[in-house]
JSON list of C-alpha atoms in Angstrom, two decimals:
[
{"chain": "A", "resi": 21, "resn": "MET", "atom": "CA", "xyz": [0.00, 0.00, 0.00]},
{"chain": "A", "resi": 22, "resn": "LEU", "atom": "CA", "xyz": [1.29, 3.46, -0.88]},
{"chain": "A", "resi": 23, "resn": "SER", "atom": "CA", "xyz": [1.98, 5.99, 1.83]},
{"chain": "A", "resi": 24, "resn": "ARG", "atom": "CA", "xyz": [0.33, 9.41, 1.89]},
{"chain": "A", "resi": 25, "resn": "ASN", "atom": "CA", "xyz": [3.52, 11.04, 0.46]},
{"chain": "A", "resi": 26, "resn": "GLN", "atom": "CA", "xyz": [3.72, 8.44, -2.32]},
{"chain": "A", "resi": 27, "resn": "ASN", "atom": "CA", "xyz": [0.06, 9.05, -3.19]},
{"chain": "A", "resi": 28, "resn": "LEU", "atom": "CA", "xyz": [0.64, 12.81, -3.32]},
{"chain": "A", "resi": 29, "resn": "PHE", "atom": "CA", "xyz": [3.73, 12.32, -5.47]},
{"chain": "A", "resi": 30, "resn": "THR", "atom": "CA", "xyz": [1.84, 10.01, -7.85]},
{"chain": "A", "resi": 31, "resn": "ALA", "atom": "CA", "xyz": [-1.04, 12.49, -8.09]},
{"chain": "A", "resi": 32, "resn": "LEU", "atom": "CA", "xyz": [1.40, 15.34, -8.76]},
{"chain": "A", "resi": 33, "resn": "ILE", "atom": "CA", "xyz": [3.10, 13.41, -11.58]},
{"chain": "A", "resi": 34, "resn": "ALA", "atom": "CA", "xyz": [-0.24, 12.35, -13.10]},
{"chain": "A", "resi": 35, "resn": "GLY", "atom": "CA", "xyz": [-1.51, 15.94, -12.95]},
{"chain": "A", "resi": 36, "resn": "SER", "atom": "CA", "xyz": [1.64, 17.26, -14.59]},
{"chain": "A", "resi": 37, "resn": "VAL", "atom": "CA", "xyz": [1.40, 14.74, -17.41]},
{"chain": "A", "resi": 38, "resn": "GLY", "atom": "CA", "xyz": [-2.28, 15.58, -17.90]},
{"chain": "A", "resi": 39, "resn": "ALA", "atom": "CA", "xyz": [-1.58, 19.31, -17.94]},
{"chain": "A", "resi": 40, "resn": "ALA", "atom": "CA", "xyz": [1.24, 18.85, -20.45]},
{"chain": "A", "resi": 41, "resn": "GLY", "atom": "CA", "xyz": [-1.01, 16.75, -22.67]},
{"chain": "A", "resi": 42, "resn": "GLY", "atom": "CA", "xyz": [-3.78, 19.35, -22.46]},
{"chain": "A", "resi": 43, "resn": "TYR", "atom": "CA", "xyz": [-1.33, 22.10, -23.33]},
{"chain": "A", "resi": 44, "resn": "TYR", "atom": "CA", "xyz": [-0.04, 20.10, -26.31]},
{"chain": "A", "resi": 45, "resn": "PHE", "atom": "CA", "xyz": [-3.48, 19.37, -27.72]},
{"chain": "A", "resi": 46, "resn": "ARG", "atom": "CA", "xyz": [-4.79, 22.88, -27.08]},
{"chain": "A", "resi": 47, "resn": "GLY", "atom": "CA", "xyz": [-1.71, 24.29, -28.80]},
{"chain": "A", "resi": 48, "resn": "CYS", "atom": "CA", "xyz": [-2.11, 21.87, -31.67]},
{"chain": "A", "resi": 49, "resn": "GLN", "atom": "CA", "xyz": [-5.69, 23.00, -32.24]},
{"chain": "A", "resi": 50, "resn": "SER", "atom": "CA", "xyz": [-4.81, 26.66, -32.22]},
{"chain": "A", "resi": 51, "resn": "SER", "atom": "CA", "xyz": [-1.71, 26.42, -34.42]},
{"chain": "A", "resi": 52, "resn": "LYS", "atom": "CA", "xyz": [-1.62, 26.10, -38.19]},
{"chain": "A", "resi": 53, "resn": "SER", "atom": "CA", "xyz": [-0.26, 22.58, -37.97]},
{"chain": "A", "resi": 54, "resn": "CYS", "atom": "CA", "xyz": [-1.97, 19.29, -37.10]},
{"chain": "A", "resi": 55, "resn": "HIS", "atom": "CA", "xyz": [-5.05, 18.54, -39.19]},
{"chain": "A", "resi": 56, "resn": "GLN", "atom": "CA", "xyz": [-6.18, 21.90, -40.48]},
{"chain": "A", "resi": 57, "resn": "LYS", "atom": "CA", "xyz": [-6.53, 22.65, -44.17]},
{"chain": "A", "resi": 58, "resn": "ASP", "atom": "CA", "xyz": [-3.76, 25.24, -44.50]},
{"chain": "A", "resi": 59, "resn": "ILE", "atom": "CA", "xyz": [-0.82, 23.74, -42.64]},
{"chain": "A", "resi": 60, "resn": "GLY", "atom": "CA", "xyz": [1.88, 25.42, -44.71]},
{"chain": "A", "resi": 61, "resn": "LEU", "atom": "CA", "xyz": [4.18, 27.87, -43.01]},
{"chain": "A", "resi": 62, "resn": "THR", "atom": "CA", "xyz": [5.96, 30.73, -44.71]},
{"chain": "A", "resi": 63, "resn": "GLY", "atom": "CA", "xyz": [9.43, 32.12, -44.26]},
{"chain": "A", "resi": 64, "resn": "VAL", "atom": "CA", "xyz": [11.73, 29.96, -46.38]},
{"chain": "A", "resi": 65, "resn": "ASP", "atom": "CA", "xyz": [15.33, 31.19, -46.30]},
{"chain": "A", "resi": 66, "resn": "PRO", "atom": "CA", "xyz": [16.16, 33.40, -49.33]},
{"chain": "A", "resi": 67, "resn": "ALA", "atom": "CA", "xyz": [19.13, 31.16, -50.20]},
{"chain": "A", "resi": 68, "resn": "ILE", "atom": "CA", "xyz": [16.76, 28.17, -50.49]},
{"chain": "A", "resi": 69, "resn": "GLN", "atom": "CA", "xyz": [14.35, 30.25, -52.57]},
{"chain": "A", "resi": 70, "resn": "GLN", "atom": "CA", "xyz": [17.25, 31.05, -54.91]},
{"chain": "A", "resi": 71, "resn": "LYS", "atom": "CA", "xyz": [18.04, 27.32, -55.17]},
{"chain": "A", "resi": 72, "resn": "ILE", "atom": "CA", "xyz": [14.40, 26.73, -56.14]},
{"chain": "A", "resi": 73, "resn": "GLU", "atom": "CA", "xyz": [14.62, 29.41, -58.85]},
{"chain": "A", "resi": 74, "resn": "ASP", "atom": "CA", "xyz": [17.89, 27.96, -60.17]},
{"chain": "A", "resi": 75, "resn": "ALA", "atom": "CA", "xyz": [16.47, 24.44, -60.12]},
{"chain": "A", "resi": 76, "resn": "TYR", "atom": "CA", "xyz": [13.42, 25.60, -62.08]},
{"chain": "A", "resi": 77, "resn": "LYS", "atom": "CA", "xyz": [15.62, 27.24, -64.72]},
{"chain": "A", "resi": 78, "resn": "LYS", "atom": "CA", "xyz": [17.83, 24.14, -65.01]},
{"chain": "A", "resi": 79, "resn": "LEU", "atom": "CA", "xyz": [14.81, 21.88, -65.37]},
{"chain": "A", "resi": 80, "resn": "GLN", "atom": "CA", "xyz": [13.11, 24.02, -68.01]},
{"chain": "A", "resi": 81, "resn": "ALA", "atom": "CA", "xyz": [16.34, 24.51, -69.98]},
{"chain": "A", "resi": 82, "resn": "HIS", "atom": "CA", "xyz": [16.99, 20.78, -70.38]},
{"chain": "A", "resi": 83, "resn": "PRO", "atom": "CA", "xyz": [15.45, 19.79, -73.74]},
{"chain": "A", "resi": 84, "resn": "GLU", "atom": "CA", "xyz": [15.52, 16.03, -73.18]},
{"chain": "A", "resi": 85, "resn": "CYS", "atom": "CA", "xyz": [13.84, 16.09, -69.77]},
{"chain": "A", "resi": 86, "resn": "LYS", "atom": "CA", "xyz": [10.33, 14.66, -70.07]},
{"chain": "A", "resi": 87, "resn": "SER", "atom": "CA", "xyz": [9.43, 14.32, -66.39]},
{"chain": "A", "resi": 88, "resn": "LEU", "atom": "CA", "xyz": [6.07, 15.11, -64.91]},
{"chain": "A", "resi": 89, "resn": "LEU", "atom": "CA", "xyz": [7.93, 17.53, -62.67]},
{"chain": "A", "resi": 90, "resn": "LYS", "atom": "CA", "xyz": [9.05, 19.58, -65.66]},
{"chain": "A", "resi": 91, "resn": "LYS", "atom": "CA", "xyz": [5.55, 19.54, -67.12]},
{"chain": "A", "resi": 92, "resn": "HIS", "atom": "CA", "xyz": [3.76, 20.65, -63.95]},
{"chain": "A", "resi": 93, "resn": "LEU", "atom": "CA", "xyz": [6.37, 22.90, -62.29]},
{"chain": "A", "resi": 94, "resn": "THR", "atom": "CA", "xyz": [5.34, 26.15, -63.92]},
{"chain": "A", "resi": 95, "resn": "LYS", "atom": "CA", "xyz": [6.57, 29.61, -63.03]},
{"chain": "A", "resi": 96, "resn": "ASP", "atom": "CA", "xyz": [3.21, 30.26, -61.32]},
{"chain": "A", "resi": 97, "resn": "VAL", "atom": "CA", "xyz": [3.60, 27.12, -59.17]},
{"chain": "A", "resi": 98, "resn": "VAL", "atom": "CA", "xyz": [7.15, 28.14, -58.23]},
{"chain": "A", "resi": 99, "resn": "GLU", "atom": "CA", "xyz": [5.98, 31.62, -57.21]},
{"chain": "A", "resi": 100, "resn": "LYS", "atom": "CA", "xyz": [3.09, 30.19, -55.20]},
{"chain": "A", "resi": 101, "resn": "LEU", "atom": "CA", "xyz": [5.14, 27.57, -53.32]},
{"chain": "A", "resi": 102, "resn": "LYS", "atom": "CA", "xyz": [8.73, 28.83, -53.02]},
{"chain": "A", "resi": 103, "resn": "ASP", "atom": "CA", "xyz": [8.12, 30.58, -49.69]},
{"chain": "A", "resi": 104, "resn": "ARG", "atom": "CA", "xyz": [6.16, 27.72, -48.12]},
{"chain": "A", "resi": 105, "resn": "LYS", "atom": "CA", "xyz": [7.35, 24.92, -45.87]},
{"chain": "A", "resi": 106, "resn": "THR", "atom": "CA", "xyz": [5.79, 22.12, -43.88]},
{"chain": "A", "resi": 107, "resn": "PRO", "atom": "CA", "xyz": [5.67, 22.10, -40.08]},
{"chain": "A", "resi": 108, "resn": "MET", "atom": "CA", "xyz": [8.68, 19.74, -40.24]},
{"chain": "A", "resi": 109, "resn": "GLY", "atom": "CA", "xyz": [10.57, 22.28, -42.38]},
{"chain": "A", "resi": 110, "resn": "ALA", "atom": "CA", "xyz": [10.39, 20.63, -45.83]},
{"chain": "A", "resi": 111, "resn": "THR", "atom": "CA", "xyz": [10.53, 23.11, -48.72]},
{"chain": "A", "resi": 112, "resn": "LEU", "atom": "CA", "xyz": [9.72, 23.00, -52.41]},
{"chain": "A", "resi": 113, "resn": "TYR", "atom": "CA", "xyz": [13.43, 22.45, -53.01]},
{"chain": "A", "resi": 114, "resn": "ASP", "atom": "CA", "xyz": [13.27, 19.23, -50.97]},
{"chain": "A", "resi": 115, "resn": "VAL", "atom": "CA", "xyz": [10.34, 18.08, -53.13]},
{"chain": "A", "resi": 116, "resn": "ILE", "atom": "CA", "xyz": [11.98, 18.78, -56.52]},
{"chain": "A", "resi": 117, "resn": "ARG", "atom": "CA", "xyz": [15.70, 18.28, -55.82]},
{"chain": "A", "resi": 118, "resn": "SER", "atom": "CA", "xyz": [15.84, 14.64, -57.00]},
{"chain": "A", "resi": 119, "resn": "GLY", "atom": "CA", "xyz": [14.03, 15.41, -60.25]},
{"chain": "A", "resi": 120, "resn": "VAL", "atom": "CA", "xyz": [16.40, 18.28, -60.99]},
{"chain": "A", "resi": 121, "resn": "TYR", "atom": "CA", "xyz": [19.53, 16.20, -60.36]},
{"chain": "A", "resi": 122, "resn": "ASN", "atom": "CA", "xyz": [18.11, 13.18, -62.21]},
{"chain": "A", "resi": 123, "resn": "LEU", "atom": "CA", "xyz": [16.75, 14.76, -65.37]},
{"chain": "A", "resi": 124, "resn": "ASP", "atom": "CA", "xyz": [15.97, 11.35, -66.85]},
{"chain": "A", "resi": 125, "resn": "ALA", "atom": "CA", "xyz": [13.41, 10.63, -64.09]},
{"chain": "A", "resi": 126, "resn": "GLY", "atom": "CA", "xyz": [9.86, 9.91, -65.16]},
{"chain": "A", "resi": 127, "resn": "VAL", "atom": "CA", "xyz": [8.13, 11.61, -62.24]},
{"chain": "A", "resi": 128, "resn": "GLY", "atom": "CA", "xyz": [10.80, 13.68, -60.48]},
{"chain": "A", "resi": 129, "resn": "VAL", "atom": "CA", "xyz": [9.24, 14.51, -57.09]},
{"chain": "A", "resi": 130, "resn": "TYR", "atom": "CA", "xyz": [9.41, 13.09, -53.59]},
{"chain": "A", "resi": 131, "resn": "ALA", "atom": "CA", "xyz": [7.31, 13.97, -50.55]},
{"chain": "A", "resi": 132, "resn": "PRO", "atom": "CA", "xyz": [9.76, 14.57, -47.70]},
{"chain": "A", "resi": 133, "resn": "ASP", "atom": "CA", "xyz": [6.97, 14.25, -45.12]},
{"chain": "A", "resi": 134, "resn": "TYR", "atom": "CA", "xyz": [3.25, 13.64, -44.79]},
{"chain": "A", "resi": 135, "resn": "ASP", "atom": "CA", "xyz": [2.29, 17.31, -44.83]},
{"chain": "A", "resi": 136, "resn": "SER", "atom": "CA", "xyz": [4.08, 17.90, -48.14]},
{"chain": "A", "resi": 137, "resn": "TYR", "atom": "CA", "xyz": [1.10, 16.52, -50.05]},
{"chain": "A", "resi": 138, "resn": "LYS", "atom": "CA", "xyz": [-1.08, 19.35, -48.69]},
{"chain": "A", "resi": 139, "resn": "VAL", "atom": "CA", "xyz": [1.43, 22.19, -48.52]},
{"chain": "A", "resi": 140, "resn": "PHE", "atom": "CA", "xyz": [2.67, 21.53, -52.07]},
{"chain": "A", "resi": 141, "resn": "ALA", "atom": "CA", "xyz": [-0.66, 20.30, -53.47]},
{"chain": "A", "resi": 142, "resn": "ALA", "atom": "CA", "xyz": [-0.42, 22.72, -56.40]},
{"chain": "A", "resi": 143, "resn": "LEU", "atom": "CA", "xyz": [2.45, 20.54, -57.67]},
{"chain": "A", "resi": 144, "resn": "PHE", "atom": "CA", "xyz": [1.62, 17.09, -56.27]},
{"chain": "A", "resi": 145, "resn": "ASP", "atom": "CA", "xyz": [-2.07, 16.93, -57.24]},
{"chain": "A", "resi": 146, "resn": "PRO", "atom": "CA", "xyz": [-1.65, 17.28, -61.02]},
{"chain": "A", "resi": 147, "resn": "ILE", "atom": "CA", "xyz": [1.34, 14.91, -61.02]},
{"chain": "A", "resi": 148, "resn": "ILE", "atom": "CA", "xyz": [-0.56, 12.27, -59.05]},
{"chain": "A", "resi": 149, "resn": "GLN", "atom": "CA", "xyz": [-3.62, 12.78, -61.27]},
{"chain": "A", "resi": 150, "resn": "GLU", "atom": "CA", "xyz": [-1.60, 12.24, -64.45]},
{"chain": "A", "resi": 151, "resn": "TYR", "atom": "CA", "xyz": [0.54, 9.37, -63.16]},
{"chain": "A", "resi": 152, "resn": "HIS", "atom": "CA", "xyz": [-2.12, 7.40, -61.27]},
{"chain": "A", "resi": 153, "resn": "GLY", "atom": "CA", "xyz": [-5.32, 8.71, -62.83]},
{"chain": "A", "resi": 154, "resn": "PHE", "atom": "CA", "xyz": [-6.58, 9.52, -59.35]},
{"chain": "A", "resi": 155, "resn": "GLY", "atom": "CA", "xyz": [-7.29, 13.05, -58.15]},
{"chain": "A", "resi": 156, "resn": "PRO", "atom": "CA", "xyz": [-7.99, 14.68, -54.81]},
{"chain": "A", "resi": 157, "resn": "LYS", "atom": "CA", "xyz": [-11.78, 14.63, -55.36]},
{"chain": "A", "resi": 158, "resn": "ASP", "atom": "CA", "xyz": [-11.90, 10.97, -56.41]},
{"chain": "A", "resi": 159, "resn": "LYS", "atom": "CA", "xyz": [-13.17, 8.39, -53.96]},
{"chain": "A", "resi": 160, "resn": "GLN", "atom": "CA", "xyz": [-11.28, 5.23, -53.11]},
{"chain": "A", "resi": 161, "resn": "PRO", "atom": "CA", "xyz": [-13.13, 2.26, -54.67]},
{"chain": "A", "resi": 162, "resn": "PRO", "atom": "CA", "xyz": [-14.67, -0.29, -52.32]},
{"chain": "A", "resi": 163, "resn": "VAL", "atom": "CA", "xyz": [-12.45, -3.16, -51.22]},
{"chain": "A", "resi": 164, "resn": "ASP", "atom": "CA", "xyz": [-12.85, -6.31, -53.32]},
{"chain": "A", "resi": 165, "resn": "LEU", "atom": "CA", "xyz": [-10.69, -9.18, -52.10]},
{"chain": "A", "resi": 166, "resn": "GLY", "atom": "CA", "xyz": [-12.36, -11.69, -54.40]},
{"chain": "A", "resi": 167, "resn": "GLU", "atom": "CA", "xyz": [-14.50, -13.45, -51.81]},
{"chain": "A", "resi": 168, "resn": "GLY", "atom": "CA", "xyz": [-16.85, -15.89, -53.51]},
{"chain": "A", "resi": 169, "resn": "LYS", "atom": "CA", "xyz": [-15.03, -15.66, -56.84]},
{"chain": "A", "resi": 170, "resn": "THR", "atom": "CA", "xyz": [-12.61, -18.57, -56.41]},
{"chain": "A", "resi": 171, "resn": "LYS", "atom": "CA", "xyz": [-14.85, -20.88, -58.45]},
{"chain": "A", "resi": 172, "resn": "GLU", "atom": "CA", "xyz": [-14.43, -18.55, -61.43]},
{"chain": "A", "resi": 173, "resn": "PHE", "atom": "CA", "xyz": [-10.75, -19.48, -61.74]},
{"chain": "A", "resi": 174, "resn": "PRO", "atom": "CA", "xyz": [-9.86, -22.54, -63.82]},
{"chain": "A", "resi": 175, "resn": "PRO", "atom": "CA", "xyz": [-7.85, -25.32, -62.11]},
{"chain": "A", "resi": 176, "resn": "LEU", "atom": "CA", "xyz": [-4.14, -24.46, -62.20]},
{"chain": "A", "resi": 177, "resn": "ASP", "atom": "CA", "xyz": [-2.97, -28.08, -62.54]},
{"chain": "A", "resi": 178, "resn": "PRO", "atom": "CA", "xyz": [-5.95, -30.25, -63.55]},
{"chain": "A", "resi": 179, "resn": "GLU", "atom": "CA", "xyz": [-3.84, -33.41, -64.02]},
{"chain": "A", "resi": 180, "resn": "GLY", "atom": "CA", "xyz": [-2.03, -33.00, -60.69]},
{"chain": "A", "resi": 181, "resn": "LYS", "atom": "CA", "xyz": [1.43, -33.14, -62.26]},
{"chain": "A", "resi": 182, "resn": "TYR", "atom": "CA", "xyz": [2.98, -29.99, -60.80]},
{"chain": "A", "resi": 183, "resn": "ILE", "atom": "CA", "xyz": [1.13, -28.76, -57.72]},
{"chain": "A", "resi": 184, "resn": "ILE", "atom": "CA", "xyz": [1.33, -30.97, -54.63]},
{"chain": "A", "resi": 185, "resn": "SER", "atom": "CA", "xyz": [-0.37, -28.60, -52.21]},
{"chain": "A", "resi": 186, "resn": "THR", "atom": "CA", "xyz": [-1.36, -24.97, -51.80]},
{"chain": "A", "resi": 187, "resn": "ARG", "atom": "CA", "xyz": [-2.58, -22.76, -48.98]}
]
């Protein structure tokens, strides 16, 4: 059995943890991060913005580059996104760097973190739409795992020469 001092200490620790959790969640709800629509932050370092401009010029100047990045990274998109970053600090340069260094890439973009898809949606959405044929307003189709359709498949080894057992 715990003594009175141990009970007080335990209550103090539990209260501190609860208060910290409440502060975290309250702060999360009032900040521009977490699960709100506009989670992008501004204030990208001017040197990084210059790298983005230089990368755009290099990409557009390369005549043999056929990537989706080159197609969808327009001057308007650069201007819209060059000063934005995710809550984790990812910038447009982080998204496009691989496609600029690997000009033979088919797609040319990477999402450095989860929030990149929203913060840089002006670039990601058209690329995903063209590559996968699936846009932000499309709905995921219902799951079909083939239940009840196994009888539609022909026997794989009707003579029993090759398959001993399956699971």
